[in-house]
Amino acid sequence: GLLIYDVSNPANPVNVGHKNDGKFASDIVTSGNYAYLANGSDGLRIYNISNPTNAINVGHITTGGEAYRVAVAGNYAYVLNALGGLHSYDVSDPTNPVIGGFIATYNNFNAVGSVALSGQYAYVATGRDGLRIFDVSNPTNFVNVGHSTTNATTYAWDVAISGNYGYVACGLDELRVYDLSNPSNLLTVGQTPTNYGGYAISVVVAGNYAYVANGLDGLRIYSLGVSPAPRLNVWLTSTSTNALLASWPAPTAAAVLQQSSDLSGTNWLSLTNASTVVAGTNRIILAPPAGNKFYRLKIL
């Protein structure tokens, strides 16, 4: 079931709460005051954890199979089923989850992997089938927009997203890195040279490091390198409109375009304009500036 630990002292974690609603609890995420539990054949359970010592089961829905992995974004929970499908559930009312959409994830029942969400996409490690990308901008109608296989002898077990890159724990193939800047054309840009006698089953990316649970080999930590700062270019698109075009190389680490009227000041405003990828560059069209404007990229 669900176990809650006080880790304010990491050297001495203390169990403060426990709920067991049967079956096989295999994954959990939290969002706000709620915990979402993939609970095997029992389906999806939602707990109010505002009081960690007394978690309360407030919502439940069966998923038509073994609920194996769960991810949450906005008002939707996405559950990966051991029977080979990705479901979405409207959890805007946590006490009454409602099924939204479903799509087969093509794992041929060989294995179940994991699901990670970023922007409008769900990235699903689908066992022997490899990595699939689904556009979930409409949570009731998923569209498969990208796919990359691993190989016939290994599985894609877990996926983590950081910036424009996907990191996949691939069992005997260890860690693979994909360029996701064009979801319909996945490119392998890196792979570990050996598995160190282990079996990569899970991966987490934080900063410039990837942490891989590597089976009997234990924990492996990989440096992802420090990428050079991308060069920002800004120029007039038209002398008649004075509109500006800002661009920088793609893919690059997650970045935000900022502007200020004072180059020496500290009051930089992060712009919310969405960038588009054109000919290998991220591009943003900017309205004609009023007065002096300075621009920079801030790496997140």
PDB file of C-alpha atoms in Angstrom:
ATOM      1  CA  GLY A   1       0.000   0.000   0.000  1.00  0.00           C
ATOM      2  CA  LEU A   2       0.916   3.613   0.650  1.00  0.00           C
ATOM      3  CA  LEU A   3       3.654   4.400   3.177  1.00  0.00           C
ATOM      4  CA  ILE A   4       4.511   7.969   4.221  1.00  0.00           C
ATOM      5  CA  TYR A   5       7.839   8.840   5.839  1.00  0.00           C
ATOM      6  CA  ASP A   6       9.062  11.969   7.600  1.00  0.00           C
ATOM      7  CA  VAL A   7      12.482  12.613   6.033  1.00  0.00           C
ATOM      8  CA  SER A   8      13.253  15.913   7.752  1.00  0.00           C
ATOM      9  CA  ASN A   9      16.255  13.995   9.087  1.00  0.00           C
ATOM     10  CA  PRO A  10      17.407  12.022   6.012  1.00  0.00           C
ATOM     11  CA  ALA A  11      19.601   9.820   8.191  1.00  0.00           C
ATOM     12  CA  ASN A  12      16.576   8.692  10.170  1.00  0.00           C
ATOM     13  CA  PRO A  13      13.366   8.427   8.084  1.00  0.00           C
ATOM     14  CA  VAL A  14      10.306   7.843  10.259  1.00  0.00           C
ATOM     15  CA  ASN A  15       7.126   6.107   9.066  1.00  0.00           C
ATOM     16  CA  VAL A  16       4.230   8.426   9.971  1.00  0.00           C
ATOM     17  CA  GLY A  17       1.405   7.084   7.829  1.00  0.00           C
ATOM     18  CA  HIS A  18       0.165   3.919   6.105  1.00  0.00           C
ATOM     19  CA  LYS A  19      -2.815   2.949   3.974  1.00  0.00           C
ATOM     20  CA  ASN A  20      -3.335  -0.471   2.426  1.00  0.00           C
ATOM     21  CA  ASP A  21      -6.252  -0.948   0.052  1.00  0.00           C
ATOM     22  CA  GLY A  22      -5.033  -4.290  -1.194  1.00  0.00           C
ATOM     23  CA  LYS A  23      -3.508  -5.385  -4.507  1.00  0.00           C
ATOM     24  CA  PHE A  24      -0.041  -4.321  -5.663  1.00  0.00           C
ATOM     25  CA  ALA A  25       0.979  -0.688  -5.224  1.00  0.00           C
ATOM     26  CA  SER A  26       3.652  -0.026  -7.860  1.00  0.00           C
ATOM     27  CA  ASP A  27       3.914   3.743  -8.452  1.00  0.00           C
ATOM     28  CA  ILE A  28       2.978   7.026  -6.831  1.00  0.00           C
ATOM     29  CA  VAL A  29       3.063  10.753  -7.612  1.00  0.00           C
ATOM     30  CA  THR A  30       1.918  13.709  -5.556  1.00  0.00           C
ATOM     31  CA  SER A  31       0.272  16.939  -6.673  1.00  0.00           C
ATOM     32  CA  GLY A  32      -0.805  19.540  -4.153  1.00  0.00           C
ATOM     33  CA  ASN A  33      -2.514  17.838  -1.231  1.00  0.00           C
ATOM     34  CA  TYR A  34      -3.119  14.615  -3.131  1.00  0.00           C
ATOM     35  CA  ALA A  35      -1.232  11.383  -3.776  1.00  0.00           C
ATOM     36  CA  TYR A  36      -2.086   9.279  -6.834  1.00  0.00           C
ATOM     37  CA  LEU A  37      -1.356   5.574  -6.456  1.00  0.00           C
ATOM     38  CA  ALA A  38      -1.125   3.010  -9.258  1.00  0.00           C
ATOM     39  CA  ASN A  39      -2.480   0.045  -7.337  1.00  0.00           C
ATOM     40  CA  GLY A  40      -2.315  -2.948  -9.667  1.00  0.00           C
ATOM     41  CA  SER A  41      -5.614  -4.639 -10.536  1.00  0.00           C
ATOM     42  CA  ASP A  42      -7.321  -2.320  -8.037  1.00  0.00           C
ATOM     43  CA  GLY A  43      -6.736   0.604 -10.427  1.00  0.00           C
ATOM     44  CA  LEU A  44      -6.039   4.220  -9.473  1.00  0.00           C
ATOM     45  CA  ARG A  45      -6.489   5.444  -5.905  1.00  0.00           C
ATOM     46  CA  ILE A  46      -6.353   9.074  -4.804  1.00  0.00           C
ATOM     47  CA  TYR A  47      -5.463  10.056  -1.244  1.00  0.00           C
ATOM     48  CA  ASN A  48      -5.750  13.379   0.546  1.00  0.00           C
ATOM     49  CA  ILE A  49      -2.360  13.714   2.264  1.00  0.00           C
ATOM     50  CA  SER A  50      -2.792  17.196   3.750  1.00  0.00           C
ATOM     51  CA  ASN A  51      -2.310  15.416   7.078  1.00  0.00           C
ATOM     52  CA  PRO A  52       0.509  12.943   6.357  1.00  0.00           C
ATOM     53  CA  THR A  53      -0.240  10.987   9.514  1.00  0.00           C
ATOM     54  CA  ASN A  54      -3.797  10.338   8.356  1.00  0.00           C
ATOM     55  CA  ALA A  55      -3.981   9.866   4.592  1.00  0.00           C
ATOM     56  CA  ILE A  56      -7.606   9.610   3.460  1.00  0.00           C
ATOM     57  CA  ASN A  57      -8.687   7.672   0.363  1.00  0.00           C
ATOM     58  CA  VAL A  58     -10.981  10.138  -1.430  1.00  0.00           C
ATOM     59  CA  GLY A  59     -11.105   8.757  -4.967  1.00  0.00           C
ATOM     60  CA  HIS A  60     -10.893   5.438  -6.816  1.00  0.00           C
ATOM     61  CA  ILE A  61     -11.405   4.091 -10.317  1.00  0.00           C
ATOM     62  CA  THR A  62     -10.583   0.751 -11.912  1.00  0.00           C
ATOM     63  CA  THR A  63      -8.370   0.872 -15.001  1.00  0.00           C
ATOM     64  CA  GLY A  64      -9.304  -2.305 -16.844  1.00  0.00           C
ATOM     65  CA  GLY A  65      -5.991  -4.003 -16.056  1.00  0.00           C
ATOM     66  CA  GLU A  66      -2.932  -3.716 -13.848  1.00  0.00           C
ATOM     67  CA  ALA A  67      -2.312  -0.021 -13.102  1.00  0.00           C
ATOM     68  CA  TYR A  68       1.479   0.052 -13.203  1.00  0.00           C
ATOM     69  CA  ARG A  69       2.676   3.651 -13.618  1.00  0.00           C
ATOM     70  CA  VAL A  70       1.051   7.044 -13.062  1.00  0.00           C
ATOM     71  CA  ALA A  71       1.858  10.665 -13.936  1.00  0.00           C
ATOM     72  CA  VAL A  72      -0.192  13.812 -13.284  1.00  0.00           C
ATOM     73  CA  ALA A  73      -0.381  17.116 -15.176  1.00  0.00           C
ATOM     74  CA  GLY A  74      -3.030  19.741 -14.597  1.00  0.00           C
ATOM     75  CA  ASN A  75      -6.462  18.165 -14.184  1.00  0.00           C
ATOM     76  CA  TYR A  76      -5.474  14.787 -15.639  1.00  0.00           C
ATOM     77  CA  ALA A  77      -3.816  11.650 -14.336  1.00  0.00           C
ATOM     78  CA  TYR A  78      -2.198   9.358 -16.899  1.00  0.00           C
ATOM     79  CA  VAL A  79      -2.026   5.663 -16.004  1.00  0.00           C
ATOM     80  CA  LEU A  80       0.059   3.095 -17.853  1.00  0.00           C
ATOM     81  CA  ASN A  81      -1.647  -0.276 -17.821  1.00  0.00           C
ATOM     82  CA  ALA A  82       0.153  -3.612 -17.735  1.00  0.00           C
ATOM     83  CA  LEU A  83      -2.225  -4.751 -20.487  1.00  0.00           C
ATOM     84  CA  GLY A  84      -0.591  -2.367 -22.925  1.00  0.00           C
ATOM     85  CA  GLY A  85      -2.477   0.904 -22.766  1.00  0.00           C
ATOM     86  CA  LEU A  86      -2.194   4.502 -21.631  1.00  0.00           C
ATOM     87  CA  HIS A  87      -5.323   5.914 -19.971  1.00  0.00           C
ATOM     88  CA  SER A  88      -6.144   9.476 -18.957  1.00  0.00           C
ATOM     89  CA  TYR A  89      -8.490  10.363 -16.097  1.00  0.00           C
ATOM     90  CA  ASP A  90     -10.039  13.727 -15.332  1.00  0.00           C
ATOM     91  CA  VAL A  91      -9.156  14.321 -11.678  1.00  0.00           C
ATOM     92  CA  SER A  92     -10.343  17.927 -11.435  1.00  0.00           C
ATOM     93  CA  ASP A  93     -12.620  16.489  -8.745  1.00  0.00           C
ATOM     94  CA  PRO A  94     -10.302  14.058  -6.921  1.00  0.00           C
ATOM     95  CA  THR A  95     -13.278  12.391  -5.285  1.00  0.00           C
ATOM     96  CA  ASN A  96     -14.727  11.448  -8.679  1.00  0.00           C
ATOM     97  CA  PRO A  97     -12.076  10.546 -11.289  1.00  0.00           C
ATOM     98  CA  VAL A  98     -13.584  10.186 -14.767  1.00  0.00           C
ATOM     99  CA  ILE A  99     -12.034   8.300 -17.666  1.00  0.00           C
ATOM    100  CA  GLY A 100     -10.858  10.531 -20.497  1.00  0.00           C
ATOM    101  CA  GLY A 101      -8.843   8.831 -23.230  1.00  0.00           C
ATOM    102  CA  PHE A 102      -7.021   5.617 -24.084  1.00  0.00           C
ATOM    103  CA  ILE A 103      -4.438   4.441 -26.594  1.00  0.00           C
ATOM    104  CA  ALA A 104      -2.575   1.163 -26.977  1.00  0.00           C
ATOM    105  CA  THR A 105       1.139   1.514 -26.262  1.00  0.00           C
ATOM    106  CA  TYR A 106       2.277  -1.392 -28.429  1.00  0.00           C
ATOM    107  CA  ASN A 107       4.282  -3.235 -25.803  1.00  0.00           C
ATOM    108  CA  ASN A 108       2.948  -6.608 -26.993  1.00  0.00           C
ATOM    109  CA  PHE A 109       2.338  -7.554 -23.369  1.00  0.00           C
ATOM    110  CA  ASN A 110       6.076  -8.237 -23.011  1.00  0.00           C
ATOM    111  CA  ALA A 111       6.698  -5.622 -20.341  1.00  0.00           C
ATOM    112  CA  VAL A 112       5.410  -2.388 -18.949  1.00  0.00           C
ATOM    113  CA  GLY A 113       7.631   0.642 -18.647  1.00  0.00           C
ATOM    114  CA  SER A 114       6.842   4.167 -17.511  1.00  0.00           C
ATOM    115  CA  VAL A 115       5.268   7.463 -18.549  1.00  0.00           C
ATOM    116  CA  ALA A 116       6.669  10.994 -18.277  1.00  0.00           C
ATOM    117  CA  LEU A 117       4.852  14.221 -19.153  1.00  0.00           C
ATOM    118  CA  SER A 118       6.332  17.392 -20.625  1.00  0.00           C
ATOM    119  CA  GLY A 119       4.351  20.147 -22.320  1.00  0.00           C
ATOM    120  CA  GLN A 120       1.732  18.653 -24.638  1.00  0.00           C
ATOM    121  CA  TYR A 121       3.436  15.271 -24.855  1.00  0.00           C
ATOM    122  CA  ALA A 122       3.428  11.990 -22.956  1.00  0.00           C
ATOM    123  CA  TYR A 123       6.640  10.001 -23.311  1.00  0.00           C
ATOM    124  CA  VAL A 124       6.090   6.285 -22.749  1.00  0.00           C
ATOM    125  CA  ALA A 125       8.749   3.617 -22.287  1.00  0.00           C
ATOM    126  CA  THR A 126       6.964   0.603 -23.754  1.00  0.00           C
ATOM    127  CA  GLY A 127       9.209  -2.353 -23.061  1.00  0.00           C
ATOM    128  CA  ARG A 128      10.534  -4.129 -26.159  1.00  0.00           C
ATOM    129  CA  ASP A 129       8.656  -1.685 -28.390  1.00  0.00           C
ATOM    130  CA  GLY A 130      10.966   1.148 -27.295  1.00  0.00           C
ATOM    131  CA  LEU A 131       9.986   4.794 -26.751  1.00  0.00           C
ATOM    132  CA  ARG A 132       6.711   6.256 -27.983  1.00  0.00           C
ATOM    133  CA  ILE A 133       5.568   9.880 -27.913  1.00  0.00           C
ATOM    134  CA  PHE A 134       1.887  10.790 -27.739  1.00  0.00           C
ATOM    135  CA  ASP A 135       0.402  14.235 -28.231  1.00  0.00           C
ATOM    136  CA  VAL A 136      -2.001  14.572 -25.281  1.00  0.00           C
ATOM    137  CA  SER A 137      -2.995  18.202 -25.828  1.00  0.00           C
ATOM    138  CA  ASN A 138      -6.483  16.714 -26.093  1.00  0.00           C
ATOM    139  CA  PRO A 139      -6.524  14.341 -23.095  1.00  0.00           C
ATOM    140  CA  THR A 140      -9.478  12.451 -24.549  1.00  0.00           C
ATOM    141  CA  ASN A 141      -7.846  11.790 -27.933  1.00  0.00           C
ATOM    142  CA  PHE A 142      -4.171  10.806 -27.882  1.00  0.00           C
ATOM    143  CA  VAL A 143      -2.146  10.908 -31.094  1.00  0.00           C
ATOM    144  CA  ASN A 144       1.021   8.838 -31.583  1.00  0.00           C
ATOM    145  CA  VAL A 145       3.520  11.296 -33.084  1.00  0.00           C
ATOM    146  CA  GLY A 146       6.881   9.609 -32.532  1.00  0.00           C
ATOM    147  CA  HIS A 147       8.525   6.224 -32.032  1.00  0.00           C
ATOM    148  CA  SER A 148      11.996   4.782 -31.635  1.00  0.00           C
ATOM    149  CA  THR A 149      12.815   1.138 -30.991  1.00  0.00           C
ATOM    150  CA  THR A 150      15.621  -0.063 -28.725  1.00  0.00           C
ATOM    151  CA  ASN A 151      16.500  -3.545 -30.018  1.00  0.00           C
ATOM    152  CA  ALA A 152      15.110  -7.061 -30.008  1.00  0.00           C
ATOM    153  CA  THR A 153      16.974  -8.153 -26.871  1.00  0.00           C
ATOM    154  CA  THR A 154      16.236  -5.381 -24.389  1.00  0.00           C
ATOM    155  CA  TYR A 155      13.434  -3.255 -22.979  1.00  0.00           C
ATOM    156  CA  ALA A 156      12.744   0.443 -22.515  1.00  0.00           C
ATOM    157  CA  TRP A 157      11.914   0.431 -18.804  1.00  0.00           C
ATOM    158  CA  ASP A 158      11.907   4.061 -17.771  1.00  0.00           C
ATOM    159  CA  VAL A 159      12.074   7.529 -19.312  1.00  0.00           C
ATOM    160  CA  ALA A 160      12.993  10.938 -17.902  1.00  0.00           C
ATOM    161  CA  ILE A 161      12.680  14.264 -19.730  1.00  0.00           C
ATOM    162  CA  SER A 162      15.010  17.242 -19.294  1.00  0.00           C
ATOM    163  CA  GLY A 163      14.883  20.150 -21.714  1.00  0.00           C
ATOM    164  CA  ASN A 164      14.855  18.826 -25.275  1.00  0.00           C
ATOM    165  CA  TYR A 165      16.245  15.431 -24.339  1.00  0.00           C
ATOM    166  CA  GLY A 166      14.800  12.100 -23.290  1.00  0.00           C
ATOM    167  CA  TYR A 167      16.803   9.691 -21.145  1.00  0.00           C
ATOM    168  CA  VAL A 168      15.722   6.050 -21.355  1.00  0.00           C
ATOM    169  CA  ALA A 169      16.793   3.214 -19.063  1.00  0.00           C
ATOM    170  CA  CYS A 170      17.150   0.344 -21.529  1.00  0.00           C
ATOM    171  CA  GLY A 171      18.024  -2.730 -19.499  1.00  0.00           C
ATOM    172  CA  LEU A 172      21.090  -4.410 -21.015  1.00  0.00           C
ATOM    173  CA  ASP A 173      21.542  -1.372 -23.281  1.00  0.00           C
ATOM    174  CA  GLU A 174      21.968   0.791 -20.146  1.00  0.00           C
ATOM    175  CA  LEU A 175      21.176   4.475 -20.855  1.00  0.00           C
ATOM    176  CA  ARG A 176      20.131   6.002 -24.170  1.00  0.00           C
ATOM    177  CA  VAL A 177      19.683   9.728 -24.869  1.00  0.00           C
ATOM    178  CA  TYR A 178      17.263  11.029 -27.502  1.00  0.00           C
ATOM    179  CA  ASP A 179      16.925  14.455 -29.088  1.00  0.00           C
ATOM    180  CA  LEU A 180      13.216  15.289 -28.728  1.00  0.00           C
ATOM    181  CA  SER A 181      13.209  18.680 -30.440  1.00  0.00           C
ATOM    182  CA  ASN A 182      11.285  17.098 -33.337  1.00  0.00           C
ATOM    183  CA  PRO A 183       8.966  14.496 -31.748  1.00  0.00           C
ATOM    184  CA  SER A 184       8.169  12.932 -35.127  1.00  0.00           C
ATOM    185  CA  ASN A 185      11.857  12.279 -35.836  1.00  0.00           C
ATOM    186  CA  LEU A 186      13.588  10.958 -32.731  1.00  0.00           C
ATOM    187  CA  LEU A 187      17.365  10.933 -32.899  1.00  0.00           C
ATOM    188  CA  THR A 188      19.666   8.910 -30.659  1.00  0.00           C
ATOM    189  CA  VAL A 189      22.402  11.337 -29.607  1.00  0.00           C
ATOM    190  CA  GLY A 190      24.086   9.350 -26.843  1.00  0.00           C
ATOM    191  CA  GLN A 191      24.445   5.927 -25.273  1.00  0.00           C
ATOM    192  CA  THR A 192      26.585   4.588 -22.449  1.00  0.00           C
ATOM    193  CA  PRO A 193      29.446   2.407 -23.738  1.00  0.00           C
ATOM    194  CA  THR A 194      28.767  -0.439 -21.289  1.00  0.00           C
ATOM    195  CA  ASN A 195      26.153  -1.608 -18.789  1.00  0.00           C
ATOM    196  CA  TYR A 196      28.819  -2.434 -16.173  1.00  0.00           C
ATOM    197  CA  GLY A 197      27.296  -5.884 -15.801  1.00  0.00           C
ATOM    198  CA  GLY A 198      24.007  -4.382 -14.658  1.00  0.00           C
ATOM    199  CA  TYR A 199      20.493  -3.867 -15.995  1.00  0.00           C
ATOM    200  CA  ALA A 200      19.157  -0.300 -16.226  1.00  0.00           C
ATOM    201  CA  ILE A 201      15.642  -0.277 -14.806  1.00  0.00           C
ATOM    202  CA  SER A 202      15.048   3.358 -13.795  1.00  0.00           C
ATOM    203  CA  VAL A 203      16.496   6.829 -14.469  1.00  0.00           C
ATOM    204  CA  VAL A 204      16.212  10.280 -12.909  1.00  0.00           C
ATOM    205  CA  VAL A 205      17.852  13.439 -14.308  1.00  0.00           C
ATOM    206  CA  ALA A 206      18.801  16.356 -12.061  1.00  0.00           C
ATOM    207  CA  GLY A 207      20.999  19.196 -13.250  1.00  0.00           C
ATOM    208  CA  ASN A 208      23.901  17.821 -15.287  1.00  0.00           C
ATOM    209  CA  TYR A 209      23.613  14.277 -13.937  1.00  0.00           C
ATOM    210  CA  ALA A 210      21.598  11.158 -14.745  1.00  0.00           C
ATOM    211  CA  TYR A 211      21.058   8.666 -11.919  1.00  0.00           C
ATOM    212  CA  VAL A 212      20.457   5.101 -13.094  1.00  0.00           C
ATOM    213  CA  ALA A 213      19.213   2.188 -10.981  1.00  0.00           C
ATOM    214  CA  ASN A 214      21.311  -0.532 -12.561  1.00  0.00           C
ATOM    215  CA  GLY A 215      20.068  -3.817 -11.133  1.00  0.00           C
ATOM    216  CA  LEU A 216      22.660  -5.930  -9.308  1.00  0.00           C
ATOM    217  CA  ASP A 217      25.319  -3.362 -10.247  1.00  0.00           C
ATOM    218  CA  GLY A 218      23.655  -0.783  -7.968  1.00  0.00           C
ATOM    219  CA  LEU A 219      23.455   2.959  -8.639  1.00  0.00           C
ATOM    220  CA  ARG A 220      25.321   4.560 -11.523  1.00  0.00           C
ATOM    221  CA  ILE A 221      25.669   8.344 -11.896  1.00  0.00           C
ATOM    222  CA  TYR A 222      26.508   9.796 -15.303  1.00  0.00           C
ATOM    223  CA  SER A 223      27.758  13.289 -16.028  1.00  0.00           C
ATOM    224  CA  LEU A 224      25.816  14.768 -18.929  1.00  0.00           C
ATOM    225  CA  GLY A 225      28.482  17.387 -19.515  1.00  0.00           C
ATOM    226  CA  VAL A 226      28.158  21.145 -19.309  1.00  0.00           C
ATOM    227  CA  SER A 227      26.840  22.497 -22.581  1.00  0.00           C
ATOM    228  CA  PRO A 228      28.183  25.860 -23.780  1.00  0.00           C
ATOM    229  CA  ALA A 229      25.764  28.751 -23.380  1.00  0.00           C
ATOM    230  CA  PRO A 230      23.662  29.061 -26.561  1.00  0.00           C
ATOM    231  CA  ARG A 231      24.183  32.208 -28.610  1.00  0.00           C
ATOM    232  CA  LEU A 232      21.137  34.493 -28.819  1.00  0.00           C
ATOM    233  CA  ASN A 233      20.538  36.424 -32.041  1.00  0.00           C
ATOM    234  CA  VAL A 234      18.015  39.258 -32.342  1.00  0.00           C
ATOM    235  CA  TRP A 235      17.324  41.185 -35.523  1.00  0.00           C
ATOM    236  CA  LEU A 236      14.633  43.143 -37.370  1.00  0.00           C
ATOM    237  CA  THR A 237      12.289  41.035 -39.470  1.00  0.00           C
ATOM    238  CA  SER A 238      11.033  44.091 -41.338  1.00  0.00           C
ATOM    239  CA  THR A 239      12.037  47.739 -41.325  1.00  0.00           C
ATOM    240  CA  SER A 240       8.389  48.674 -41.946  1.00  0.00           C
ATOM    241  CA  THR A 241       7.009  46.967 -38.834  1.00  0.00           C
ATOM    242  CA  ASN A 242      10.119  47.009 -36.609  1.00  0.00           C
ATOM    243  CA  ALA A 243       9.186  43.505 -35.427  1.00  0.00           C
ATOM    244  CA  LEU A 244      12.052  41.511 -33.968  1.00  0.00           C
ATOM    245  CA  LEU A 245      13.074  37.893 -34.420  1.00  0.00           C
ATOM    246  CA  ALA A 246      14.944  36.239 -31.544  1.00  0.00           C
ATOM    247  CA  SER A 247      16.628  32.900 -32.223  1.00  0.00           C
ATOM    248  CA  TRP A 248      19.029  30.452 -30.604  1.00  0.00           C
ATOM    249  CA  PRO A 249      20.233  26.933 -31.492  1.00  0.00           C
ATOM    250  CA  ALA A 250      17.934  23.924 -31.061  1.00  0.00           C
ATOM    251  CA  PRO A 251      18.069  21.652 -29.258  1.00  0.00           C
ATOM    252  CA  THR A 252      19.391  23.314 -26.143  1.00  0.00           C
ATOM    253  CA  ALA A 253      18.698  23.072 -22.442  1.00  0.00           C
ATOM    254  CA  ALA A 254      15.378  24.475 -21.290  1.00  0.00           C
ATOM    255  CA  ALA A 255      15.701  28.258 -21.575  1.00  0.00           C
ATOM    256  CA  VAL A 256      13.531  31.339 -21.280  1.00  0.00           C
ATOM    257  CA  LEU A 257      13.926  34.593 -23.207  1.00  0.00           C
ATOM    258  CA  GLN A 258      14.135  37.664 -20.981  1.00  0.00           C
ATOM    259  CA  GLN A 259      14.043  41.411 -21.669  1.00  0.00           C
ATOM    260  CA  SER A 260      14.948  44.572 -19.795  1.00  0.00           C
ATOM    261  CA  SER A 261      15.110  48.280 -20.536  1.00  0.00           C
ATOM    262  CA  ASP A 262      18.263  48.640 -18.413  1.00  0.00           C
ATOM    263  CA  LEU A 263      21.254  46.502 -19.304  1.00  0.00           C
ATOM    264  CA  SER A 264      22.929  47.152 -15.955  1.00  0.00           C
ATOM    265  CA  GLY A 265      19.801  46.528 -13.867  1.00  0.00           C
ATOM    266  CA  THR A 266      18.467  43.368 -12.235  1.00  0.00           C
ATOM    267  CA  ASN A 267      14.834  43.709 -13.329  1.00  0.00           C
ATOM    268  CA  TRP A 268      14.710  41.197 -16.182  1.00  0.00           C
ATOM    269  CA  LEU A 269      11.242  40.132 -17.370  1.00  0.00           C
ATOM    270  CA  SER A 270      10.732  36.534 -18.543  1.00  0.00           C
ATOM    271  CA  LEU A 271       8.700  36.500 -21.766  1.00  0.00           C
ATOM    272  CA  THR A 272       5.896  33.970 -22.164  1.00  0.00           C
ATOM    273  CA  ASN A 273       5.992  33.853 -25.988  1.00  0.00           C
ATOM    274  CA  ALA A 274       6.102  30.249 -27.223  1.00  0.00           C
ATOM    275  CA  SER A 275       9.098  29.393 -29.396  1.00  0.00           C
ATOM    276  CA  THR A 276       8.945  27.387 -32.620  1.00  0.00           C
ATOM    277  CA  VAL A 277      11.732  25.278 -34.125  1.00  0.00           C
ATOM    278  CA  VAL A 278      12.682  26.304 -37.665  1.00  0.00           C
ATOM    279  CA  ALA A 279      15.756  25.055 -39.533  1.00  0.00           C
ATOM    280  CA  GLY A 280      17.505  23.948 -36.372  1.00  0.00           C
ATOM    281  CA  THR A 281      16.800  27.091 -34.329  1.00  0.00           C
ATOM    282  CA  ASN A 282      14.299  28.108 -31.660  1.00  0.00           C
ATOM    283  CA  ARG A 283      12.532  31.272 -32.863  1.00  0.00           C
ATOM    284  CA  ILE A 284      10.270  33.883 -31.269  1.00  0.00           C
ATOM    285  CA  ILE A 285       8.680  36.867 -33.051  1.00  0.00           C
ATOM    286  CA  LEU A 286       8.634  39.936 -30.789  1.00  0.00           C
ATOM    287  CA  ALA A 287       6.397  42.987 -31.013  1.00  0.00           C
ATOM    288  CA  PRO A 288       8.055  46.285 -31.976  1.00  0.00           C
ATOM    289  CA  PRO A 289       9.906  47.507 -28.873  1.00  0.00           C
ATOM    290  CA  ALA A 290       9.096  50.832 -27.224  1.00  0.00           C
ATOM    291  CA  GLY A 291      12.324  52.544 -26.254  1.00  0.00           C
ATOM    292  CA  ASN A 292      15.508  50.668 -25.442  1.00  0.00           C
ATOM    293  CA  LYS A 293      15.167  46.921 -24.984  1.00  0.00           C
ATOM    294  CA  PHE A 294      17.843  44.377 -24.132  1.00  0.00           C
ATOM    295  CA  TYR A 295      17.432  40.618 -24.459  1.00  0.00           C
ATOM    296  CA  ARG A 296      19.125  37.585 -22.926  1.00  0.00           C
ATOM    297  CA  LEU A 297      18.591  33.823 -22.475  1.00  0.00           C
ATOM    298  CA  LYS A 298      18.259  32.368 -19.005  1.00  0.00           C
ATOM    299  CA  ILE A 299      18.965  28.639 -18.743  1.00  0.00           C
ATOM    300  CA  LEU A 300      16.491  26.946 -16.412  1.00  0.00           C
TER     301      LEU A 300
END
